[in-house]
mmCIF file of N, CA and C in Angstrom:
data_model
loop_
_atom_site.group_PDB
_atom_site.id
_atom_site.type_symbol
_atom_site.label_atom_id
_atom_site.label_comp_id
_atom_site.label_asym_id
_atom_site.label_seq_id
_atom_site.Cartn_x
_atom_site.Cartn_y
_atom_site.Cartn_z
ATOM 1 N N UNK I 1 5.627 -12.032 -9.063
ATOM 2 C CA UNK I 1 6.105 -12.556 -7.808
ATOM 3 C C UNK I 1 6.566 -11.389 -6.935
ATOM 4 N N UNK I 2 6.124 -11.368 -5.704
ATOM 5 C CA UNK I 2 6.502 -10.295 -4.788
ATOM 6 C C UNK I 2 7.868 -10.563 -4.167
ATOM 7 N N UNK I 3 8.645 -9.531 -4.093
ATOM 8 C CA UNK I 3 9.957 -9.597 -3.458
ATOM 9 C C UNK I 3 9.825 -8.898 -2.100
ATOM 10 N N UNK I 4 9.778 -9.673 -1.024
ATOM 11 C CA UNK I 4 9.558 -9.117 0.301
ATOM 12 C C UNK I 4 10.682 -8.174 0.727
ATOM 13 N N UNK I 5 11.897 -8.462 0.305
ATOM 14 C CA UNK I 5 13.017 -7.568 0.628
ATOM 15 C C UNK I 5 12.797 -6.204 -0.025
ATOM 16 N N UNK I 6 12.361 -6.210 -1.276
ATOM 17 C CA UNK I 6 12.080 -4.947 -1.968
ATOM 18 C C UNK I 6 10.965 -4.172 -1.259
ATOM 19 N N UNK I 7 9.924 -4.879 -0.829
ATOM 20 C CA UNK I 7 8.817 -4.205 -0.142
ATOM 21 C C UNK I 7 9.286 -3.562 1.157
ATOM 22 N N UNK I 8 10.152 -4.234 1.887
ATOM 23 C CA UNK I 8 10.701 -3.658 3.123
ATOM 24 C C UNK I 8 11.500 -2.389 2.821
ATOM 25 N N UNK I 9 12.304 -2.423 1.757
ATOM 26 C CA UNK I 9 13.084 -1.252 1.372
ATOM 27 C C UNK I 9 12.183 -0.096 0.948
ATOM 28 N N UNK I 10 11.145 -0.404 0.180
ATOM 29 C CA UNK I 10 10.203 0.632 -0.236
ATOM 30 C C UNK I 10 9.518 1.254 0.978
ATOM 31 N N UNK I 11 9.101 0.406 1.918
ATOM 32 C CA UNK I 11 8.444 0.903 3.128
ATOM 33 C C UNK I 11 9.384 1.781 3.942
ATOM 34 N N UNK I 12 10.655 1.424 3.989
ATOM 35 C CA UNK I 12 11.634 2.241 4.716
ATOM 36 C C UNK I 12 11.784 3.604 4.048
ATOM 37 N N UNK I 13 11.810 3.632 2.719
ATOM 38 C CA UNK I 13 11.897 4.905 1.988
ATOM 39 C C UNK I 13 10.669 5.776 2.262
ATOM 40 N N UNK I 14 9.492 5.149 2.261
ATOM 41 C CA UNK I 14 8.253 5.893 2.536
ATOM 42 C C UNK I 14 8.284 6.442 3.957
ATOM 43 N N UNK I 15 8.748 5.653 4.905
ATOM 44 C CA UNK I 15 8.823 6.098 6.301
ATOM 45 C C UNK I 15 9.708 7.337 6.422
ATOM 46 N N UNK I 16 10.853 7.330 5.762
ATOM 47 C CA UNK I 16 11.760 8.484 5.795
ATOM 48 C C UNK I 16 11.083 9.698 5.177
ATOM 49 N N UNK I 17 10.431 9.511 4.026
ATOM 50 C CA UNK I 17 9.737 10.612 3.353
ATOM 51 C C UNK I 17 8.699 11.243 4.273
ATOM 52 N N UNK I 18 7.921 10.416 4.950
ATOM 53 C CA UNK I 18 6.874 10.926 5.836
ATOM 54 C C UNK I 18 7.484 11.556 7.087
ATOM 55 N N UNK I 19 8.518 10.950 7.628
ATOM 56 C CA UNK I 19 9.154 11.496 8.836
ATOM 57 C C UNK I 19 9.710 12.897 8.631
ATOM 58 N N UNK I 20 10.258 13.184 7.457
ATOM 59 C CA UNK I 20 10.844 14.505 7.217
ATOM 60 C C UNK I 20 9.819 15.535 6.754
ATOM 61 N N UNK I 21 8.620 15.087 6.429
ATOM 62 C CA UNK I 21 7.583 15.995 5.953
ATOM 63 C C UNK I 21 7.019 16.823 7.101
ATOM 64 N N UNK I 22 6.723 18.060 6.813
ATOM 65 C CA UNK I 22 6.100 18.929 7.816
ATOM 66 C C UNK I 22 4.668 18.468 8.092
ATOM 67 N N UNK I 23 3.930 18.173 7.032
ATOM 68 C CA UNK I 23 2.551 17.693 7.151
ATOM 69 C C UNK I 23 2.550 16.203 6.823
ATOM 70 N N UNK I 24 2.602 15.380 7.845
ATOM 71 C CA UNK I 24 2.742 13.943 7.663
ATOM 72 C C UNK I 24 1.523 13.308 6.998
ATOM 73 N N UNK I 25 0.342 13.786 7.323
ATOM 74 C CA UNK I 25 -0.867 13.250 6.700
ATOM 75 C C UNK I 25 -0.881 13.552 5.205
ATOM 76 N N UNK I 26 -0.494 14.759 4.845
ATOM 77 C CA UNK I 26 -0.443 15.130 3.427
ATOM 78 C C UNK I 26 0.630 14.323 2.706
ATOM 79 N N UNK I 27 1.753 14.081 3.362
ATOM 80 C CA UNK I 27 2.814 13.271 2.762
ATOM 81 C C UNK I 27 2.321 11.853 2.503
ATOM 82 N N UNK I 28 1.591 11.288 3.447
ATOM 83 C CA UNK I 28 1.039 9.948 3.274
ATOM 84 C C UNK I 28 0.043 9.920 2.120
ATOM 85 N N UNK I 29 -0.827 10.910 2.051
ATOM 86 C CA UNK I 29 -1.778 10.993 0.929
ATOM 87 C C UNK I 29 -1.041 11.112 -0.401
ATOM 88 N N UNK I 30 0.031 11.895 -0.436
ATOM 89 C CA UNK I 30 0.803 12.080 -1.667
ATOM 90 C C UNK I 30 1.439 10.769 -2.116
ATOM 91 N N UNK I 31 1.968 10.010 -1.172
ATOM 92 C CA UNK I 31 2.572 8.717 -1.515
ATOM 93 C C UNK I 31 1.519 7.806 -2.125
ATOM 94 N N UNK I 32 0.370 7.713 -1.500
ATOM 95 C CA UNK I 32 -0.682 6.821 -1.988
ATOM 96 C C UNK I 32 -1.182 7.274 -3.351
ATOM 97 N N UNK I 33 -1.314 8.570 -3.562
ATOM 98 C CA UNK I 33 -1.783 9.084 -4.854
ATOM 99 C C UNK I 33 -0.762 8.855 -5.970
ATOM 100 N N UNK I 34 0.511 8.803 -5.638
ATOM 101 C CA UNK I 34 1.571 8.749 -6.650
ATOM 102 C C UNK I 34 1.759 7.366 -7.285
ATOM 103 N N UNK I 35 1.230 6.320 -6.684
ATOM 104 C CA UNK I 35 1.487 4.966 -7.168
ATOM 105 C C UNK I 35 0.210 4.274 -7.611
ATOM 106 N N UNK I 36 0.376 3.333 -8.564
ATOM 107 C CA UNK I 36 -0.761 2.537 -9.037
ATOM 108 C C UNK I 36 -1.186 1.517 -7.989
ATOM 109 N N UNK I 37 -0.206 0.913 -7.317
ATOM 110 C CA UNK I 37 -0.467 -0.124 -6.313
ATOM 111 C C UNK I 37 0.285 0.251 -5.040
ATOM 112 N N UNK I 38 -0.425 0.224 -3.923
ATOM 113 C CA UNK I 38 0.181 0.501 -2.623
ATOM 114 C C UNK I 38 -0.175 -0.659 -1.696
ATOM 115 N N UNK I 39 0.854 -1.288 -1.154
ATOM 116 C CA UNK I 39 0.666 -2.409 -0.238
ATOM 117 C C UNK I 39 1.042 -1.993 1.172
ATOM 118 N N UNK I 40 0.247 -2.420 2.132
ATOM 119 C CA UNK I 40 0.621 -2.266 3.539
ATOM 120 C C UNK I 40 1.324 -3.556 3.926
ATOM 121 N N UNK I 41 2.448 -3.421 4.619
ATOM 122 C CA UNK I 41 3.147 -4.600 5.129
ATOM 123 C C UNK I 41 3.170 -4.514 6.648
ATOM 124 N N UNK I 42 3.086 -5.678 7.289
ATOM 125 C CA UNK I 42 3.056 -5.711 8.748
ATOM 126 C C UNK I 42 3.541 -7.061 9.230
ATOM 127 N N UNK I 43 4.031 -7.118 10.472
ATOM 128 C CA UNK I 43 4.492 -8.397 11.019
ATOM 129 C C UNK I 43 3.323 -9.376 11.151
ATOM 130 N N UNK I 44 3.582 -10.617 10.797
ATOM 131 C CA UNK I 44 2.562 -11.665 10.912
ATOM 132 C C UNK I 44 3.245 -12.966 11.295
ATOM 133 N N UNK I 45 2.477 -13.926 11.745
ATOM 134 C CA UNK I 45 3.043 -15.225 12.122
ATOM 135 C C UNK I 45 3.841 -15.845 10.982
ATOM 136 N N UNK I 46 3.359 -15.642 9.771
ATOM 137 C CA UNK I 46 4.004 -16.218 8.589
ATOM 138 C C UNK I 46 5.228 -15.420 8.164
ATOM 139 N N UNK I 47 5.541 -14.345 8.849
ATOM 140 C CA UNK I 47 6.683 -13.504 8.499
ATOM 141 C C UNK I 47 6.247 -12.087 8.179
ATOM 142 N N UNK I 48 5.582 -11.900 7.051
ATOM 143 C CA UNK I 48 5.116 -10.580 6.665
ATOM 144 C C UNK I 48 3.685 -10.693 6.145
ATOM 145 N N UNK I 49 2.810 -9.846 6.695
ATOM 146 C CA UNK I 49 1.454 -9.775 6.194
ATOM 147 C C UNK I 49 1.367 -8.688 5.143
ATOM 148 N N UNK I 50 0.459 -8.870 4.202
ATOM 149 C CA UNK I 50 0.238 -7.898 3.133
ATOM 150 C C UNK I 50 -1.242 -7.545 3.056
ATOM 151 N N UNK I 51 -1.511 -6.288 2.768
ATOM 152 C CA UNK I 51 -2.881 -5.848 2.543
ATOM 153 C C UNK I 51 -2.835 -4.780 1.455
ATOM 154 N N UNK I 52 -3.704 -4.904 0.463
ATOM 155 C CA UNK I 52 -3.721 -3.946 -0.638
ATOM 156 C C UNK I 52 -4.462 -2.688 -0.194
ATOM 157 N N UNK I 53 -3.744 -1.578 -0.187
ATOM 158 C CA UNK I 53 -4.338 -0.278 0.150
ATOM 159 C C UNK I 53 -4.952 0.335 -1.102
ATOM 160 N N UNK I 54 -4.267 0.194 -2.210
ATOM 161 C CA UNK I 54 -4.707 0.781 -3.479
ATOM 162 C C UNK I 54 -4.236 -0.118 -4.616
ATOM 163 N N UNK I 55 -5.082 -0.310 -5.620
ATOM 164 C CA UNK I 55 -4.680 -1.030 -6.821
ATOM 165 C C UNK I 55 -5.146 -2.460 -6.932
ATOM 166 N N UNK I 56 -6.134 -2.857 -6.132
ATOM 167 C CA UNK I 56 -6.618 -4.239 -6.184
ATOM 168 C C UNK I 56 -7.093 -4.610 -7.579
ATOM 169 N N UNK I 57 -7.749 -3.688 -8.257
ATOM 170 C CA UNK I 57 -8.264 -3.960 -9.601
ATOM 171 C C UNK I 57 -7.125 -4.268 -10.564
ATOM 172 N N UNK I 58 -6.036 -3.534 -10.455
ATOM 173 C CA UNK I 58 -4.876 -3.767 -11.313
ATOM 174 C C UNK I 58 -4.303 -5.153 -11.051
ATOM 175 N N UNK I 59 -4.129 -5.494 -9.785
ATOM 176 C CA UNK I 59 -3.575 -6.802 -9.432
ATOM 177 C C UNK I 59 -4.495 -7.936 -9.867
ATOM 178 N N UNK I 60 -5.809 -7.760 -9.728
ATOM 179 C CA UNK I 60 -6.766 -8.775 -10.172
ATOM 180 C C UNK I 60 -6.705 -8.970 -11.687
ATOM 181 N N UNK I 61 -6.578 -7.870 -12.414
ATOM 182 C CA UNK I 61 -6.503 -7.940 -13.874
ATOM 183 C C UNK I 61 -5.232 -8.679 -14.311
ATOM 184 N N UNK I 62 -4.120 -8.390 -13.668
ATOM 185 C CA UNK I 62 -2.860 -9.061 -14.003
ATOM 186 C C UNK I 62 -2.960 -10.548 -13.685
ATOM 187 N N UNK I 63 -3.514 -10.867 -12.534
ATOM 188 C CA UNK I 63 -3.652 -12.273 -12.138
ATOM 189 C C UNK I 63 -4.592 -13.017 -13.080
ATOM 190 N N UNK I 64 -5.686 -12.357 -13.474
ATOM 191 C CA UNK I 64 -6.653 -12.996 -14.364
ATOM 192 C C UNK I 64 -6.114 -13.217 -15.760
ATOM 193 N N UNK I 65 -5.298 -12.312 -16.233
ATOM 194 C CA UNK I 65 -4.741 -12.418 -17.579
ATOM 195 C C UNK I 65 -3.460 -13.240 -17.593
ATOM 196 N N UNK I 66 -2.940 -13.534 -16.397
ATOM 197 C CA UNK I 66 -1.676 -14.267 -16.275
ATOM 198 C C UNK I 66 -0.589 -13.627 -17.134
ATOM 199 N N UNK I 67 -0.529 -12.320 -17.022
ATOM 200 C CA UNK I 67 0.458 -11.572 -17.794
ATOM 201 C C UNK I 67 1.283 -10.703 -16.857
ATOM 202 N N UNK I 68 2.279 -10.089 -17.409
ATOM 203 C CA UNK I 68 3.114 -9.162 -16.666
ATOM 204 C C UNK I 68 2.831 -7.771 -17.203
ATOM 205 N N UNK I 69 2.290 -6.924 -16.382
ATOM 206 C CA UNK I 69 2.006 -5.555 -16.791
ATOM 207 C C UNK I 69 2.868 -4.611 -15.981
ATOM 208 N N UNK I 70 3.160 -3.489 -16.570
ATOM 209 C CA UNK I 70 3.951 -2.484 -15.858
ATOM 210 C C UNK I 70 3.024 -1.632 -14.997
ATOM 211 N N UNK I 71 3.399 -1.465 -13.752
ATOM 212 C CA UNK I 71 2.654 -0.603 -12.845
ATOM 213 C C UNK I 71 3.616 -0.125 -11.771
ATOM 214 N N UNK I 72 3.342 1.050 -11.246
ATOM 215 C CA UNK I 72 4.184 1.562 -10.169
ATOM 216 C C UNK I 72 3.645 1.036 -8.841
ATOM 217 N N UNK I 73 4.553 0.788 -7.911
ATOM 218 C CA UNK I 73 4.108 0.257 -6.624
ATOM 219 C C UNK I 73 5.038 0.716 -5.514
ATOM 220 N N UNK I 74 4.476 0.704 -4.314
ATOM 221 C CA UNK I 74 5.256 0.983 -3.114
ATOM 222 C C UNK I 74 4.626 0.238 -1.951
ATOM 223 N N UNK I 75 5.257 0.363 -0.802
ATOM 224 C CA UNK I 75 4.759 -0.297 0.404
ATOM 225 C C UNK I 75 4.833 0.673 1.572
ATOM 226 N N UNK I 76 3.915 0.492 2.497
ATOM 227 C CA UNK I 76 3.863 1.293 3.713
ATOM 228 C C UNK I 76 3.830 0.316 4.891
ATOM 229 N N UNK I 77 4.740 0.495 5.822
ATOM 230 C CA UNK I 77 4.778 -0.375 6.999
ATOM 231 C C UNK I 77 3.755 0.100 8.025
ATOM 232 N N UNK I 78 2.970 -0.841 8.517
ATOM 233 C CA UNK I 78 1.983 -0.563 9.567
ATOM 234 C C UNK I 78 2.146 -1.630 10.648
ATOM 235 N N UNK I 79 1.644 -1.374 11.850
ATOM 236 C CA UNK I 79 1.850 -2.344 12.937
ATOM 237 C C UNK I 79 1.081 -3.658 12.795
ATOM 238 N N UNK I 80 -0.112 -3.608 12.150
ATOM 239 C CA UNK I 80 -0.933 -4.810 12.069
ATOM 240 C C UNK I 80 -2.008 -4.648 11.005
ATOM 241 N N UNK I 81 -2.777 -5.716 10.790
ATOM 242 C CA UNK I 81 -3.821 -5.719 9.761
ATOM 243 C C UNK I 81 -4.882 -4.660 10.034
ATOM 244 N N UNK I 82 -5.249 -4.462 11.278
ATOM 245 C CA UNK I 82 -6.269 -3.458 11.605
ATOM 246 C C UNK I 82 -5.838 -2.068 11.137
ATOM 247 N N UNK I 83 -4.566 -1.737 11.322
ATOM 248 C CA UNK I 83 -4.061 -0.439 10.853
ATOM 249 C C UNK I 83 -4.063 -0.373 9.326
ATOM 250 N N UNK I 84 -3.743 -1.486 8.673
ATOM 251 C CA UNK I 84 -3.760 -1.530 7.207
ATOM 252 C C UNK I 84 -5.172 -1.292 6.682
ATOM 253 N N UNK I 85 -6.158 -1.944 7.299
ATOM 254 C CA UNK I 85 -7.547 -1.772 6.873
ATOM 255 C C UNK I 85 -8.021 -0.346 7.125
ATOM 256 N N UNK I 86 -7.634 0.236 8.233
ATOM 257 C CA UNK I 86 -8.012 1.623 8.537
ATOM 258 C C UNK I 86 -7.378 2.582 7.541
ATOM 259 N N UNK I 87 -6.127 2.361 7.208
ATOM 260 C CA UNK I 87 -5.444 3.218 6.239
ATOM 261 C C UNK I 87 -6.131 3.141 4.884
ATOM 262 N N UNK I 88 -6.510 1.946 4.473
ATOM 263 C CA UNK I 88 -7.228 1.788 3.205
ATOM 264 C C UNK I 88 -8.546 2.551 3.247
ATOM 265 N N UNK I 89 -9.287 2.390 4.311
ATOM 266 C CA UNK I 89 -10.581 3.068 4.437
ATOM 267 C C UNK I 89 -10.409 4.586 4.415
ATOM 268 N N UNK I 90 -9.446 5.087 5.165
ATOM 269 C CA UNK I 90 -9.261 6.535 5.278
ATOM 270 C C UNK I 90 -8.715 7.182 4.014
ATOM 271 N N UNK I 91 -8.080 6.404 3.154
ATOM 272 C CA UNK I 91 -7.514 6.975 1.930
ATOM 273 C C UNK I 91 -8.336 6.658 0.690
ATOM 274 N N UNK I 92 -9.431 5.925 0.863
ATOM 275 C CA UNK I 92 -10.342 5.681 -0.255
ATOM 276 C C UNK I 92 -11.213 6.913 -0.432
ATOM 277 N N UNK I 93 -11.355 7.392 -1.668
ATOM 278 C CA UNK I 93 -12.211 8.565 -1.887
ATOM 279 C C UNK I 93 -13.622 8.338 -1.330
ATOM 280 N N UNK I 94 -14.199 9.385 -0.781
ATOM 281 C CA UNK I 94 -15.526 9.290 -0.154
ATOM 282 C C UNK I 94 -16.553 8.712 -1.116
ATOM 283 N N UNK I 95 -16.502 9.089 -2.376
ATOM 284 C CA UNK I 95 -17.469 8.586 -3.368
ATOM 285 C C UNK I 95 -17.429 7.057 -3.470
ATOM 286 N N UNK I 96 -16.227 6.503 -3.415
ATOM 287 C CA UNK I 96 -16.090 5.051 -3.479
ATOM 288 C C UNK I 96 -16.559 4.383 -2.205
ATOM 289 N N UNK I 97 -16.346 5.023 -1.051
ATOM 290 C CA UNK I 97 -16.813 4.459 0.216
ATOM 291 C C UNK I 97 -18.333 4.414 0.249
ATOM 292 N N UNK I 98 -18.982 5.450 -0.253
ATOM 293 C CA UNK I 98 -20.431 5.518 -0.249
ATOM 294 C C UNK I 98 -21.007 4.491 -1.201
ATOM 295 N N UNK I 99 -20.375 4.301 -2.377
ATOM 296 C CA UNK I 99 -20.851 3.347 -3.373
ATOM 297 C C UNK I 99 -20.720 1.907 -2.897
ATOM 298 N N UNK I 100 -19.763 1.652 -2.040
ATOM 299 C CA UNK I 100 -19.529 0.268 -1.564
ATOM 300 C C UNK I 100 -20.523 -0.076 -0.524
#
């Protein structure tokens, strides 16, 4: 079960980390590389929208097995779904983009 309050706090921590970094793009790449699952959160009519940036396979496996597995996760706040999709595309390794 997702805790939206926790995701907001994680996104705030990530924002601070990136804001203080000299190379913001590298900081963003480092955050995404460091976690098993990375979710983009954004304002939506329903309250908060979610988009999986990294780790869809892990989440699908957990959902399919109906089990609780340990995995690291974080969230990144973006303005909207289009930005979330762009972030996912830009941070997916080129080999995976070509294969898809």
